């Protein structure tokens, strides 16, 4: 009985242990299942977010920036400066609104690669396909063509060109449109107005298998009203008999024939082209200044607005305290740039596009207390999205520049 | 579940928008719309899963939906360079094939036995493709020929295992969803092969039919998770 009782007790204990084990096992299984559930949901959420992020951040074709259709009331921003012909300021003293990468409006995901960018990560066609619209958003800097920009007060054009398949293309990372269309619009403006000075700065030219002289000759073939760009350059930049005018001496009256016509100043960077001015065979080579010797233009290479403002202030101080660049055309580069540095990736995403960044940043520029100081140190204010209407940017910047130039020509500024 | 109804409406809307963007050659929009539609069918799967105990077959179907979504994204990326386009298509096809294999595994887990007669179905689809290639109904390069035959085999296996689920479970809502989903997927893929590799069939309406069958397939497969 005792034995049986012990056996029964034992069986009861075993059952109880089994029961406890099952209970522990059940709880363990439930925990395992719960962990599995959470893991799968987290993993799927992660994949979904990653996919949505990839698609929306890289491939959304919308800029959400304002339309940039500012008024076109600034056709005479230079000629309307009171006493300008009488005072005859040097070209590098006149404040002007500048357009960064001015002819990038035709860039799309279908744009051809720029041969000058070959070998760079962002020029790789596979990377371009992955980046999709993001590359477009970070390449397009303006929303309107040359004529509209001129009518909206732009007088300095930052141009980049590549020679591809027998034609000159504008570009910014990738090819944009054919230069001839933009040049025709500039000639149309020059033809229809008087006393306006326009600076065309060919910052980067990829000549491919031809020399830059062929580019100079090409410029002489594009006509509007029987006039080419060279008909608006009544002076020479180089000569054997010292009849040329050094850029440091080039004045408003030299360029515009005392306000009677429109005039143009051209720059080409010979150092980048690895060619020298003297060996050029084109008869038009003496119509172009060497950018390397005559332009001071510091690129801040950042997508951080605060960093750019600090850089502008530092550059302003440098130019105010040192006389090294007094004779140069001094450009205030205010624009953002796409960055592949680790800390800048989020800013690329949140900034969305160069146009979005510019429409906000441009307003910070005109509201800055040092704005007039900047103009006196760097009279060319080069911006992305020159025609932005957010905060009435285009109108205010033109008014500020006009005020500065009025002071310049009426004894306010030395 | 109301969320699933909303997601189905969203799939219909963005599926239609995908077709429109495709006709208008707006490739970025097409990618975005197609991705939203794909995210929606993955979410239908996830929401159906949420109500039930996690079984291996359910997780395999959700994984299949996720791979299909990745495949959709890669197939919709538009590259200016033809070689890059082929590369993206390759990634897309690989993801898509993986998705189909996961469906096959899931359907096999659901059934204790496989009816060997269904092997005929597995072989029929690649044979149809080979006949199409030999009679020049389908014109493609060698790599595409091999790829299409292999993919037809995978789709055939998916269809066969789905029919096997139907035969095992009888005519229930769950098994009918799996079966119609598999048939829709097969029709969609064959229509797409014809659209891509037959010279005469280039009408954009035809592509809309491809999308209708495709989303029907994915919705039904996703819904089946919550029906057993």
Coordinates of C-alpha atoms in Angstrom, one line a residue:
Chain A
X1 CA 0.0 0.0 0.0
X2 CA 2.8 2.2 1.0
X3 CA 4.6 1.2 -2.1
X4 CA 1.5 1.8 -4.2
X5 CA 0.9 5.1 -2.4
X6 CA 4.5 6.1 -3.0
X7 CA 4.1 5.1 -6.7
X8 CA 0.9 7.1 -6.9
X9 CA 2.6 10.1 -5.2
X10 CA 5.5 9.7 -7.6
X11 CA 3.2 9.6 -10.6
X12 CA 1.4 12.6 -9.3
X13 CA 4.7 14.5 -8.9
X14 CA 5.8 13.4 -12.4
X15 CA 2.5 14.6 -13.8
X16 CA 2.9 17.9 -11.9
X17 CA 6.5 18.2 -13.3
X18 CA 5.3 17.3 -16.8
X19 CA 2.5 19.8 -16.4
X20 CA 5.0 22.5 -15.2
X21 CA 7.3 21.6 -18.1
X22 CA 4.5 21.9 -20.6
X23 CA 3.5 25.2 -19.0
X24 CA 7.1 26.5 -19.2
X25 CA 7.4 25.1 -22.7
X26 CA 4.1 26.8 -23.7
X27 CA 5.2 30.1 -22.3
X28 CA 8.5 29.7 -24.0
X29 CA 6.8 28.9 -27.3
X30 CA 4.5 31.9 -26.9
X31 CA 7.6 34.1 -26.3
X32 CA 9.2 32.6 -29.3
X33 CA 6.2 33.2 -31.4
X34 CA 5.9 36.8 -30.1
X35 CA 9.5 37.4 -30.9
X36 CA 9.0 35.9 -34.4
X37 CA 6.0 38.1 -34.9
X38 CA 7.8 41.3 -33.9
X39 CA 10.9 40.3 -35.9
X40 CA 8.9 39.7 -39.1
X41 CA 6.8 42.9 -38.7
X42 CA 10.0 44.9 -38.0
X43 CA 11.8 43.3 -41.0
X44 CA 8.9 43.9 -43.4
X45 CA 8.5 47.5 -42.1
X46 CA 12.2 48.1 -42.7
X47 CA 12.0 46.8 -46.2
X48 CA 8.9 48.8 -46.9
X49 CA 10.4 52.0 -45.6
X50 CA 13.6 51.3 -47.5
X51 CA 11.7 50.7 -50.7
X52 CA 9.4 53.8 -50.2
X53 CA 12.5 55.9 -49.4
X54 CA 14.4 54.7 -52.4
X55 CA 11.4 55.4 -54.7
X56 CA 10.2 58.7 -53.3
X57 CA 13.5 60.3 -52.4
X58 CA 15.4 59.3 -55.5
X59 CA 12.7 59.2 -58.1
X60 CA 10.1 61.9 -57.3
X61 CA 10.1 64.2 -60.2
X62 CA 8.6 67.2 -58.3
X63 CA 10.6 70.1 -57.0
X64 CA 7.8 71.8 -55.0
X65 CA 9.7 75.1 -55.5
X66 CA 7.8 78.3 -56.6
X67 CA 7.4 78.7 -60.4
X68 CA 10.1 81.3 -60.7
X69 CA 8.0 83.4 -63.0
X70 CA 9.2 86.7 -61.6
X71 CA 8.3 90.0 -63.3
X72 CA 10.4 90.9 -66.3
X73 CA 10.7 94.6 -65.4
X74 CA 14.5 94.6 -65.1
X75 CA 15.5 94.9 -68.8
X76 CA 17.4 98.2 -68.0
X77 CA 19.0 97.5 -64.7
X78 CA 22.4 98.8 -65.8
X79 CA 21.4 101.5 -68.3
X80 CA 18.9 103.0 -65.9
X81 CA 21.6 103.7 -63.3
X82 CA 21.7 107.5 -63.1
X83 CA 25.0 109.1 -64.4
X84 CA 26.5 105.7 -65.2
X85 CA 28.0 107.0 -68.5
X86 CA 29.2 110.1 -66.9
X87 CA 30.8 108.3 -63.9
X88 CA 31.9 105.5 -66.2
X89 CA 32.6 102.9 -63.5
X90 CA 34.8 99.9 -64.2
X91 CA 32.9 96.7 -65.1
X92 CA 34.3 95.0 -62.0
X93 CA 32.7 97.7 -59.8
X94 CA 29.1 97.4 -61.1
X95 CA 26.9 95.2 -59.0
X96 CA 25.1 92.6 -61.0
X97 CA 22.8 89.7 -60.4
X98 CA 24.5 86.5 -61.6
X99 CA 23.0 83.2 -62.6
X100 CA 24.8 80.0 -61.4
X101 CA 24.8 77.3 -64.0
X102 CA 22.4 79.4 -65.9
X103 CA 21.5 77.0 -68.7
X104 CA 20.6 73.8 -66.9
X105 CA 16.9 74.0 -67.4
X106 CA 16.8 71.3 -70.1
X107 CA 18.2 68.6 -67.8
X108 CA 16.0 65.5 -67.4
X109 CA 16.6 61.9 -66.5
X110 CA 17.1 61.3 -70.2
X111 CA 19.9 63.8 -70.5
X112 CA 23.1 62.4 -72.0
X113 CA 26.3 62.0 -69.9
X114 CA 28.9 64.8 -70.1
X115 CA 32.1 63.3 -71.5
X116 CA 34.0 65.8 -69.2
X117 CA 32.6 64.0 -66.2
X118 CA 33.7 60.5 -67.3
X119 CA 35.1 58.4 -64.5
X120 CA 33.3 60.2 -61.8
X121 CA 30.8 58.3 -59.6
X122 CA 27.8 60.5 -60.4
X123 CA 28.5 60.2 -64.1
X124 CA 28.2 56.5 -64.0
X125 CA 25.1 55.6 -65.9
X126 CA 24.0 52.9 -63.4
X127 CA 24.4 55.3 -60.5
X128 CA 22.5 57.9 -62.5
X129 CA 19.6 55.4 -63.0
X130 CA 19.6 54.7 -59.3
X131 CA 19.6 58.3 -58.3
X132 CA 16.9 59.0 -60.9
X133 CA 15.2 62.3 -60.4
X134 CA 17.3 63.3 -57.5
X135 CA 20.2 63.9 -59.8
X136 CA 17.9 66.1 -61.9
X137 CA 16.7 68.0 -58.8
X138 CA 20.4 68.6 -57.9
X139 CA 21.4 69.7 -61.4
X140 CA 18.7 72.1 -62.4
X141 CA 19.5 75.5 -61.0
X142 CA 17.2 77.8 -63.0
X143 CA 13.7 77.5 -64.3
X144 CA 13.7 79.9 -67.3
X145 CA 15.8 80.5 -70.4
X146 CA 18.3 83.2 -71.1
X147 CA 16.0 85.9 -72.3
X148 CA 13.7 85.6 -69.3
X149 CA 16.7 85.7 -67.0
X150 CA 18.0 88.9 -68.7
X151 CA 14.6 90.6 -68.5
X152 CA 14.5 89.6 -64.8
X153 CA 17.8 91.5 -64.2
X154 CA 20.5 88.8 -64.7
X155 CA 23.6 90.3 -66.1
X156 CA 26.2 87.7 -65.3
X157 CA 25.9 84.2 -66.7
X158 CA 27.9 81.2 -65.4
X159 CA 28.1 78.9 -68.4
X160 CA 29.5 75.4 -68.7
X161 CA 29.8 73.8 -72.1
X162 CA 30.8 70.5 -73.7
X163 CA 31.5 69.7 -77.3
X164 CA 29.6 66.5 -78.1
X165 CA 28.8 65.0 -81.6
X166 CA 29.8 68.2 -83.4
X167 CA 27.6 70.5 -81.2
X168 CA 28.1 72.7 -78.2
X169 CA 26.0 71.7 -75.3
X170 CA 25.3 73.4 -72.0
X171 CA 25.7 71.2 -69.0
X172 CA 25.7 70.7 -65.2
X173 CA 26.8 67.2 -64.4
X174 CA 25.0 66.0 -67.5
X175 CA 24.2 67.7 -70.8
X176 CA 21.3 70.2 -70.8
X177 CA 20.4 71.8 -74.1
X178 CA 22.2 73.1 -77.2
X179 CA 24.0 76.4 -76.4
X180 CA 22.9 77.9 -79.7
X181 CA 19.3 78.3 -78.4
X182 CA 20.4 80.2 -75.3
X183 CA 23.0 82.3 -77.3
X184 CA 20.3 83.3 -79.7
X185 CA 18.1 84.6 -76.8
X186 CA 21.1 86.6 -75.5
X187 CA 21.7 88.1 -78.9
X188 CA 18.0 89.0 -79.2
X189 CA 18.2 90.8 -75.9
X190 CA 21.3 92.7 -76.9
X191 CA 19.7 93.6 -80.2
X192 CA 16.6 95.0 -78.6
X193 CA 18.2 97.1 -75.8
X194 CA 20.7 99.8 -75.2
X195 CA 23.4 100.5 -72.6
X196 CA 23.2 97.1 -71.0
X197 CA 26.4 95.2 -70.1
X198 CA 26.3 91.4 -70.0
X199 CA 29.1 89.1 -68.7
X200 CA 29.3 85.6 -70.1
X201 CA 31.7 83.5 -68.0
X202 CA 32.6 80.2 -69.7
X203 CA 33.7 78.6 -66.4
X204 CA 34.2 75.2 -67.8
X205 CA 34.5 74.2 -71.4
X206 CA 35.1 70.6 -72.6
X207 CA 36.4 70.9 -76.1
X208 CA 36.8 67.2 -76.8
X209 CA 38.9 66.7 -79.9
X210 CA 38.8 70.4 -81.1
X211 CA 40.6 73.5 -79.7
X212 CA 38.9 76.4 -78.0
X213 CA 39.6 78.5 -81.1
X214 CA 36.9 76.4 -82.9
X215 CA 34.5 77.5 -80.2
X216 CA 35.5 81.1 -80.7
X217 CA 34.8 80.7 -84.4
X218 CA 31.5 79.0 -83.7
X219 CA 30.4 82.0 -81.6
X220 CA 31.0 84.1 -84.7
X221 CA 28.5 82.0 -86.7
X222 CA 25.4 82.6 -84.6
X223 CA 23.6 85.7 -85.7
X224 CA 20.5 87.6 -84.7
X225 CA 19.7 90.7 -86.7
X226 CA 22.9 90.2 -88.7
X227 CA 24.9 90.6 -85.5
X228 CA 27.0 88.1 -83.7
X229 CA 28.2 88.2 -80.1
X230 CA 31.5 89.8 -81.3
X231 CA 29.5 92.8 -82.6
X232 CA 28.8 93.6 -79.0
X233 CA 32.5 93.6 -78.0
X234 CA 33.9 96.8 -79.3
X235 CA 37.3 96.4 -77.6
X236 CA 40.1 93.9 -77.7
X237 CA 41.5 92.0 -74.8
X238 CA 45.0 91.3 -76.3
X239 CA 47.0 93.1 -79.0
X240 CA 50.5 93.6 -80.2
X241 CA 50.3 97.4 -80.2
X242 CA 48.8 97.9 -76.7
X243 CA 45.5 99.0 -78.1
X244 CA 43.8 96.4 -76.0
X245 CA 42.1 97.1 -72.7
X246 CA 43.1 95.1 -69.7
X247 CA 40.2 93.8 -67.8
X248 CA 41.2 95.8 -64.7
X249 CA 40.7 99.0 -66.8
X250 CA 37.6 97.9 -68.7
X251 CA 34.8 100.4 -68.0
X252 CA 31.2 100.7 -68.7
X253 CA 31.7 103.1 -71.6
X254 CA 34.3 100.7 -73.2
X255 CA 31.8 97.9 -73.2
X256 CA 28.6 99.8 -74.2
X257 CA 30.2 102.6 -76.3
X258 CA 29.1 105.1 -73.7
X259 CA 25.7 103.6 -73.3
X260 CA 24.8 103.7 -77.0
X261 CA 24.7 99.9 -77.5
X262 CA 24.6 96.8 -75.4
X263 CA 28.0 95.3 -74.7
X264 CA 29.4 91.9 -73.7
X265 CA 32.4 90.7 -71.7
X266 CA 33.5 87.1 -72.3
X267 CA 35.7 85.0 -70.1
X268 CA 37.3 81.6 -70.8
X269 CA 39.5 79.7 -68.5
X270 CA 42.7 78.9 -70.5
X271 CA 44.4 77.2 -67.5
X272 CA 41.6 74.6 -67.3
X273 CA 41.7 74.0 -71.0
X274 CA 45.5 73.6 -70.8
X275 CA 45.8 75.9 -73.8
X276 CA 47.4 79.3 -74.0
X277 CA 45.9 82.5 -75.2
X278 CA 48.8 83.4 -77.6
X279 CA 48.5 80.2 -79.6
X280 CA 44.9 80.6 -80.5
X281 CA 44.3 80.7 -84.3
X282 CA 40.8 82.2 -84.1
X283 CA 40.5 85.8 -85.2
X284 CA 38.1 86.3 -82.3
X285 CA 40.6 85.1 -79.6
X286 CA 41.3 88.8 -78.8
X287 CA 37.6 89.3 -77.8
X288 CA 37.9 87.0 -74.7
X289 CA 39.5 87.5 -71.3
X290 CA 41.4 84.8 -69.6
X291 CA 39.3 83.9 -66.6
X292 CA 42.2 82.4 -64.7
X293 CA 43.9 85.8 -64.4
X294 CA 40.8 88.1 -64.2
X295 CA 38.2 86.4 -62.1
X296 CA 38.0 85.7 -58.3
X297 CA 35.3 83.3 -57.5
X298 CA 35.4 81.1 -54.4
X299 CA 33.2 78.0 -54.4
X300 CA 32.0 77.0 -50.9
X301 CA 31.2 73.5 -52.0
X302 CA 28.6 72.8 -49.3
X303 CA 24.9 72.1 -48.9
X304 CA 24.8 73.8 -45.5
X305 CA 23.4 77.3 -45.7
X306 CA 25.1 78.5 -42.5
X307 CA 28.5 77.2 -43.7
X308 CA 28.0 79.0 -47.0
X309 CA 27.1 82.3 -45.2
X310 CA 30.2 81.9 -43.0
X311 CA 32.3 81.3 -46.1
X312 CA 30.8 84.4 -47.8
X313 CA 31.7 86.6 -44.8
X314 CA 35.2 85.2 -44.6
X315 CA 35.7 85.8 -48.4
X316 CA 34.3 89.3 -48.0
X317 CA 36.8 90.1 -45.2
X318 CA 39.6 88.7 -47.2
X319 CA 38.8 90.8 -50.3
X320 CA 38.3 93.9 -48.1
X321 CA 41.6 93.5 -46.4
X322 CA 43.8 92.3 -49.2
X323 CA 44.3 94.1 -52.5
X324 CA 45.3 90.9 -54.5
X325 CA 42.0 90.6 -56.3
X326 CA 41.0 94.3 -56.6
X327 CA 41.5 94.2 -60.4
X328 CA 39.5 91.0 -60.9
X329 CA 35.8 90.4 -61.5
X330 CA 34.8 89.3 -58.0
X331 CA 32.0 86.8 -57.7
X332 CA 30.0 86.0 -54.6
X333 CA 29.2 82.3 -55.0
X334 CA 26.1 81.8 -52.8
X335 CA 24.8 78.5 -54.2
X336 CA 24.4 75.1 -52.6
X337 CA 26.0 72.0 -53.9
X338 CA 25.1 68.3 -53.8
X339 CA 27.4 66.5 -51.4
X340 CA 28.3 62.9 -51.1
X341 CA 30.0 63.4 -47.7
X342 CA 28.5 61.3 -44.9
X343 CA 27.2 64.2 -42.7
X344 CA 25.6 65.9 -45.7
X345 CA 23.5 63.1 -47.0
X346 CA 20.5 64.0 -44.8
X347 CA 20.7 67.6 -45.9
X348 CA 20.6 66.4 -49.5
X349 CA 17.4 64.6 -48.7
X350 CA 15.8 67.3 -46.7
X351 CA 16.9 70.1 -49.0
X352 CA 15.1 68.2 -51.8
X353 CA 16.4 70.2 -54.8
X354 CA 18.8 73.1 -55.6
X355 CA 15.7 75.1 -56.4
X356 CA 14.1 74.4 -53.1
X357 CA 17.3 75.2 -51.2
X358 CA 17.8 78.4 -53.2
X359 CA 14.4 79.8 -52.8
X360 CA 14.9 79.8 -49.0
X361 CA 18.6 80.6 -49.0
X362 CA 18.3 83.5 -51.4
X363 CA 16.0 85.2 -49.0
X364 CA 18.5 84.8 -46.2
X365 CA 21.1 86.5 -48.4
X366 CA 19.0 89.6 -49.1
X367 CA 18.0 89.8 -45.4
X368 CA 21.6 89.6 -44.2
X369 CA 22.9 92.7 -42.5
X370 CA 26.2 92.3 -44.5
X371 CA 24.5 92.2 -47.9
X372 CA 25.8 95.7 -49.0
X373 CA 29.3 94.9 -47.7
X374 CA 29.3 91.7 -49.8
X375 CA 28.3 93.7 -52.9
X376 CA 31.2 96.1 -52.4
X377 CA 33.6 93.2 -52.0
X378 CA 32.0 90.9 -54.6
X379 CA 29.8 92.9 -56.9
X380 CA 28.6 89.9 -58.8
X381 CA 25.9 88.1 -56.7
X382 CA 25.7 84.7 -58.2
X383 CA 22.7 82.6 -57.1
X384 CA 20.7 79.6 -58.0
X385 CA 17.1 80.3 -59.0
X386 CA 17.6 84.0 -60.0
X387 CA 13.9 84.4 -60.8
X388 CA 12.6 83.0 -57.5
X389 CA 9.5 84.8 -56.3
X390 CA 9.5 83.4 -52.8
X391 CA 9.8 86.3 -50.4
X392 CA 9.7 88.5 -53.5
X393 CA 13.4 87.6 -53.9
X394 CA 13.9 88.7 -57.5
X395 CA 12.3 92.1 -57.1
X396 CA 14.1 92.8 -53.8
X397 CA 17.5 91.7 -55.0
X398 CA 17.1 93.9 -58.1
X399 CA 16.1 96.9 -56.0
X400 CA 19.1 96.3 -53.6
X401 CA 21.5 96.0 -56.5
X402 CA 20.0 99.1 -58.2
X403 CA 20.4 101.1 -54.9
X404 CA 24.0 99.9 -54.6
X405 CA 24.8 101.0 -58.2
X406 CA 23.0 104.3 -57.7
X407 CA 25.3 105.0 -54.8
X408 CA 28.3 103.9 -56.8
X409 CA 27.5 106.4 -59.6
X410 CA 26.5 109.2 -57.3
X411 CA 29.4 109.4 -54.9
X412 CA 28.1 107.1 -52.2
X413 CA 30.6 104.3 -52.8
X414 CA 34.2 104.8 -53.8
Chain B
X1 CA -11.1 44.1 -42.6
X2 CA -11.6 47.7 -43.6
X3 CA -7.9 48.4 -44.0
X4 CA -7.7 45.7 -46.7
X5 CA -10.6 47.2 -48.6
X6 CA -8.9 50.6 -48.6
X7 CA -5.7 49.0 -49.7
X8 CA -7.5 47.3 -52.6
X9 CA -9.0 50.6 -53.7
X10 CA -5.5 52.2 -53.5
X11 CA -4.0 49.3 -55.6
X12 CA -6.7 49.9 -58.2
X13 CA -6.1 53.6 -58.3
X14 CA -2.3 53.4 -58.4
X15 CA -2.4 50.5 -60.8
X16 CA -4.4 52.6 -63.2
X17 CA -2.0 55.5 -62.6
X18 CA 0.9 53.2 -63.4
X19 CA -0.7 52.2 -66.7
X20 CA -1.4 55.9 -67.5
X21 CA 2.2 56.9 -66.7
X22 CA 3.5 54.1 -68.8
X23 CA 1.4 55.1 -71.8
X24 CA 2.6 58.7 -71.4
X25 CA 6.2 57.6 -71.0
X26 CA 6.5 59.3 -67.6
X27 CA 8.9 56.9 -66.1
X28 CA 9.5 58.4 -62.7
X29 CA 5.8 58.7 -62.1
X30 CA 5.4 55.1 -63.2
X31 CA 8.0 53.9 -60.7
X32 CA 6.3 55.8 -57.9
X33 CA 2.8 54.7 -58.7
X34 CA 3.8 51.1 -59.2
X35 CA 5.7 51.1 -55.9
X36 CA 2.8 52.4 -54.0
X37 CA 0.5 49.7 -55.5
X38 CA 3.2 47.1 -54.6
X39 CA 3.6 48.4 -51.0
X40 CA -0.2 48.2 -50.7
X41 CA -0.4 44.5 -51.6
X42 CA 2.5 43.8 -49.1
X43 CA 0.4 45.6 -46.5
X44 CA -2.6 43.5 -47.3
X45 CA -0.5 40.4 -46.6
X46 CA 0.8 41.9 -43.4
X47 CA -2.6 43.0 -42.1
X48 CA -4.0 39.5 -42.9
X49 CA -1.1 38.0 -41.1
X50 CA -1.7 40.1 -38.0
X51 CA -5.0 38.4 -37.2
X52 CA -3.6 34.9 -37.3
X53 CA -0.9 32.8 -35.6
X54 CA 2.3 33.0 -37.6
X55 CA 2.7 29.9 -39.7
X56 CA 5.6 29.2 -42.0
X57 CA 3.4 29.1 -45.1
X58 CA 2.0 32.6 -44.2
X59 CA 5.4 34.1 -43.7
X60 CA 6.6 32.5 -47.0
X61 CA 3.7 34.2 -48.8
X62 CA 4.4 37.6 -47.2
X63 CA 8.1 37.1 -48.1
X64 CA 6.9 36.3 -51.7
X65 CA 4.9 39.5 -51.7
X66 CA 7.9 41.5 -50.5
X67 CA 10.1 40.0 -53.2
X68 CA 7.5 40.7 -55.8
X69 CA 7.4 44.3 -54.6
X70 CA 11.2 44.6 -55.0
X71 CA 10.9 43.0 -58.4
X72 CA 8.3 45.6 -59.4
X73 CA 10.5 48.4 -58.3
X74 CA 13.5 47.2 -60.2
X75 CA 11.5 46.4 -63.3
X76 CA 10.0 49.9 -63.2
X77 CA 13.4 51.8 -62.9
X78 CA 14.1 53.5 -66.1
X79 CA 17.7 53.7 -67.2
X80 CA 18.8 55.8 -70.1
X81 CA 21.5 53.3 -70.9
X82 CA 20.3 50.0 -72.5
X83 CA 22.9 47.9 -70.6
X84 CA 21.8 49.4 -67.3
X85 CA 18.2 48.8 -68.2
X86 CA 19.0 45.1 -68.8
X87 CA 20.8 45.0 -65.4
X88 CA 17.7 46.4 -63.6
X89 CA 15.5 44.0 -65.5
X90 CA 17.8 41.2 -64.4
X91 CA 17.5 42.3 -60.8
X92 CA 13.8 42.6 -61.1
X93 CA 13.4 39.2 -62.7
X94 CA 15.6 37.6 -60.0
X95 CA 13.5 39.1 -57.2
X96 CA 10.3 38.2 -59.0
X97 CA 11.4 34.6 -59.5
X98 CA 12.4 34.4 -55.8
X99 CA 8.9 35.6 -55.0
X100 CA 7.4 32.8 -57.1
X101 CA 9.6 30.2 -55.5
X102 CA 8.5 31.4 -52.0
X103 CA 4.9 31.0 -53.1
X104 CA 5.7 27.5 -54.4
X105 CA 7.3 26.5 -51.1
X106 CA 4.3 27.9 -49.2
X107 CA 1.8 26.0 -51.3
X108 CA 3.8 22.8 -50.9
X109 CA 3.8 23.2 -47.1
X110 CA 0.0 23.6 -47.2
X111 CA -0.5 20.2 -48.9
X112 CA 0.6 16.8 -47.5
X113 CA 0.9 15.3 -51.0
X114 CA 1.7 16.5 -54.5
X115 CA -0.4 15.1 -57.3
X116 CA 2.2 13.9 -59.8
X117 CA -0.1 14.4 -62.7
X118 CA 0.3 18.2 -62.2
X119 CA 3.9 17.8 -63.4
X120 CA 2.4 18.0 -66.8
X121 CA 1.3 21.6 -66.0
X122 CA 4.9 22.4 -64.9
X123 CA 6.2 21.3 -68.2
X124 CA 3.4 22.7 -70.4
X125 CA 4.3 26.3 -69.9
X126 CA 8.0 26.1 -70.9
X127 CA 7.0 23.9 -73.8
X128 CA 4.5 26.6 -74.9
X129 CA 7.3 29.2 -74.7
X130 CA 9.6 27.0 -76.7
X131 CA 6.9 26.5 -79.4
X132 CA 6.4 30.3 -79.4
X133 CA 10.1 30.8 -79.9
X134 CA 10.4 28.2 -82.7
X135 CA 7.4 29.6 -84.6
X136 CA 8.8 33.2 -84.2
X137 CA 5.7 34.3 -82.3
X138 CA 8.2 35.3 -79.7
X139 CA 11.4 36.9 -81.0
X140 CA 14.2 37.4 -78.4
X141 CA 17.9 37.0 -78.0
X142 CA 19.5 33.8 -76.6
X143 CA 19.8 35.0 -73.0
X144 CA 16.1 36.1 -73.0
X145 CA 15.1 32.7 -74.5
X146 CA 16.8 30.8 -71.7
X147 CA 15.5 33.2 -69.1
X148 CA 11.9 33.0 -70.4
X149 CA 11.9 29.2 -70.5
X150 CA 13.2 29.0 -66.9
X151 CA 10.7 31.6 -65.7
X152 CA 7.9 29.7 -67.5
X153 CA 9.0 26.6 -65.6
X154 CA 8.8 28.5 -62.3
X155 CA 5.4 29.9 -63.1
X156 CA 4.2 26.5 -64.2
X157 CA 5.4 25.0 -60.8
X158 CA 3.6 27.8 -59.0
X159 CA 0.4 27.1 -60.9
X160 CA 0.7 23.4 -60.4
X161 CA 1.2 23.7 -56.6
X162 CA -1.7 26.1 -56.4
X163 CA -3.9 23.7 -58.2
X164 CA -2.7 21.1 -55.8
X165 CA -3.8 23.3 -52.9
X166 CA -7.2 23.5 -54.5
X167 CA -7.5 19.8 -55.0
X168 CA -6.4 19.1 -51.4
X169 CA -8.7 21.7 -49.7
X170 CA -11.7 21.4 -52.0
X171 CA -13.7 24.5 -53.1
X172 CA -13.1 26.8 -50.1
X173 CA -12.7 30.6 -50.2
X174 CA -9.1 30.1 -49.3
X175 CA -8.3 27.5 -52.0
X176 CA -10.2 29.4 -54.7
X177 CA -8.3 32.6 -53.8
X178 CA -5.0 30.7 -54.2
X179 CA -6.1 29.1 -57.5
X180 CA -7.5 32.3 -59.1
X181 CA -4.5 34.2 -57.9
X182 CA -2.1 31.7 -59.5
X183 CA -4.1 31.6 -62.8
X184 CA -4.2 35.4 -62.9
X185 CA -0.4 35.6 -62.3
X186 CA 0.2 33.0 -65.1
X187 CA -2.1 34.9 -67.5
X188 CA -0.4 38.2 -66.6
X189 CA 3.1 36.9 -67.1
X190 CA 2.3 35.2 -70.4
X191 CA 0.6 38.4 -71.7
X192 CA 3.6 40.4 -70.7
X193 CA 5.9 38.0 -72.5
X194 CA 3.7 38.3 -75.6
X195 CA 3.7 42.1 -75.3
X196 CA 7.5 42.3 -74.9
X197 CA 8.5 39.7 -77.5
X198 CA 5.8 39.8 -80.2
X199 CA 6.0 42.5 -82.8
X200 CA 2.3 42.8 -83.4
X201 CA 1.0 43.0 -79.8
X202 CA 2.1 46.5 -78.9
X203 CA -1.3 48.0 -77.9
X204 CA -1.1 49.8 -74.6
X205 CA -4.6 48.4 -73.7
X206 CA -2.9 45.1 -73.7
X207 CA -0.5 46.3 -71.0
X208 CA -3.4 47.5 -68.9
X209 CA -4.8 43.9 -69.0
X210 CA -1.4 42.7 -67.8
X211 CA -1.6 45.0 -64.8
X212 CA -5.2 44.1 -64.0
X213 CA -4.3 40.4 -63.9
X214 CA -1.1 41.0 -62.0
X215 CA -2.7 43.0 -59.2
X216 CA -5.7 40.6 -59.0
X217 CA -3.2 37.8 -58.5
X218 CA -1.2 39.6 -55.8
X219 CA -4.3 40.8 -53.9
X220 CA -5.9 37.3 -53.9
X221 CA -2.6 35.7 -52.8
X222 CA -2.2 38.3 -50.0
X223 CA -5.8 37.9 -48.9
X224 CA -5.5 34.1 -48.7
X225 CA -3.2 34.5 -45.7
X226 CA -6.1 35.4 -43.5
X227 CA -8.6 32.9 -45.0
X228 CA -7.4 29.6 -43.7

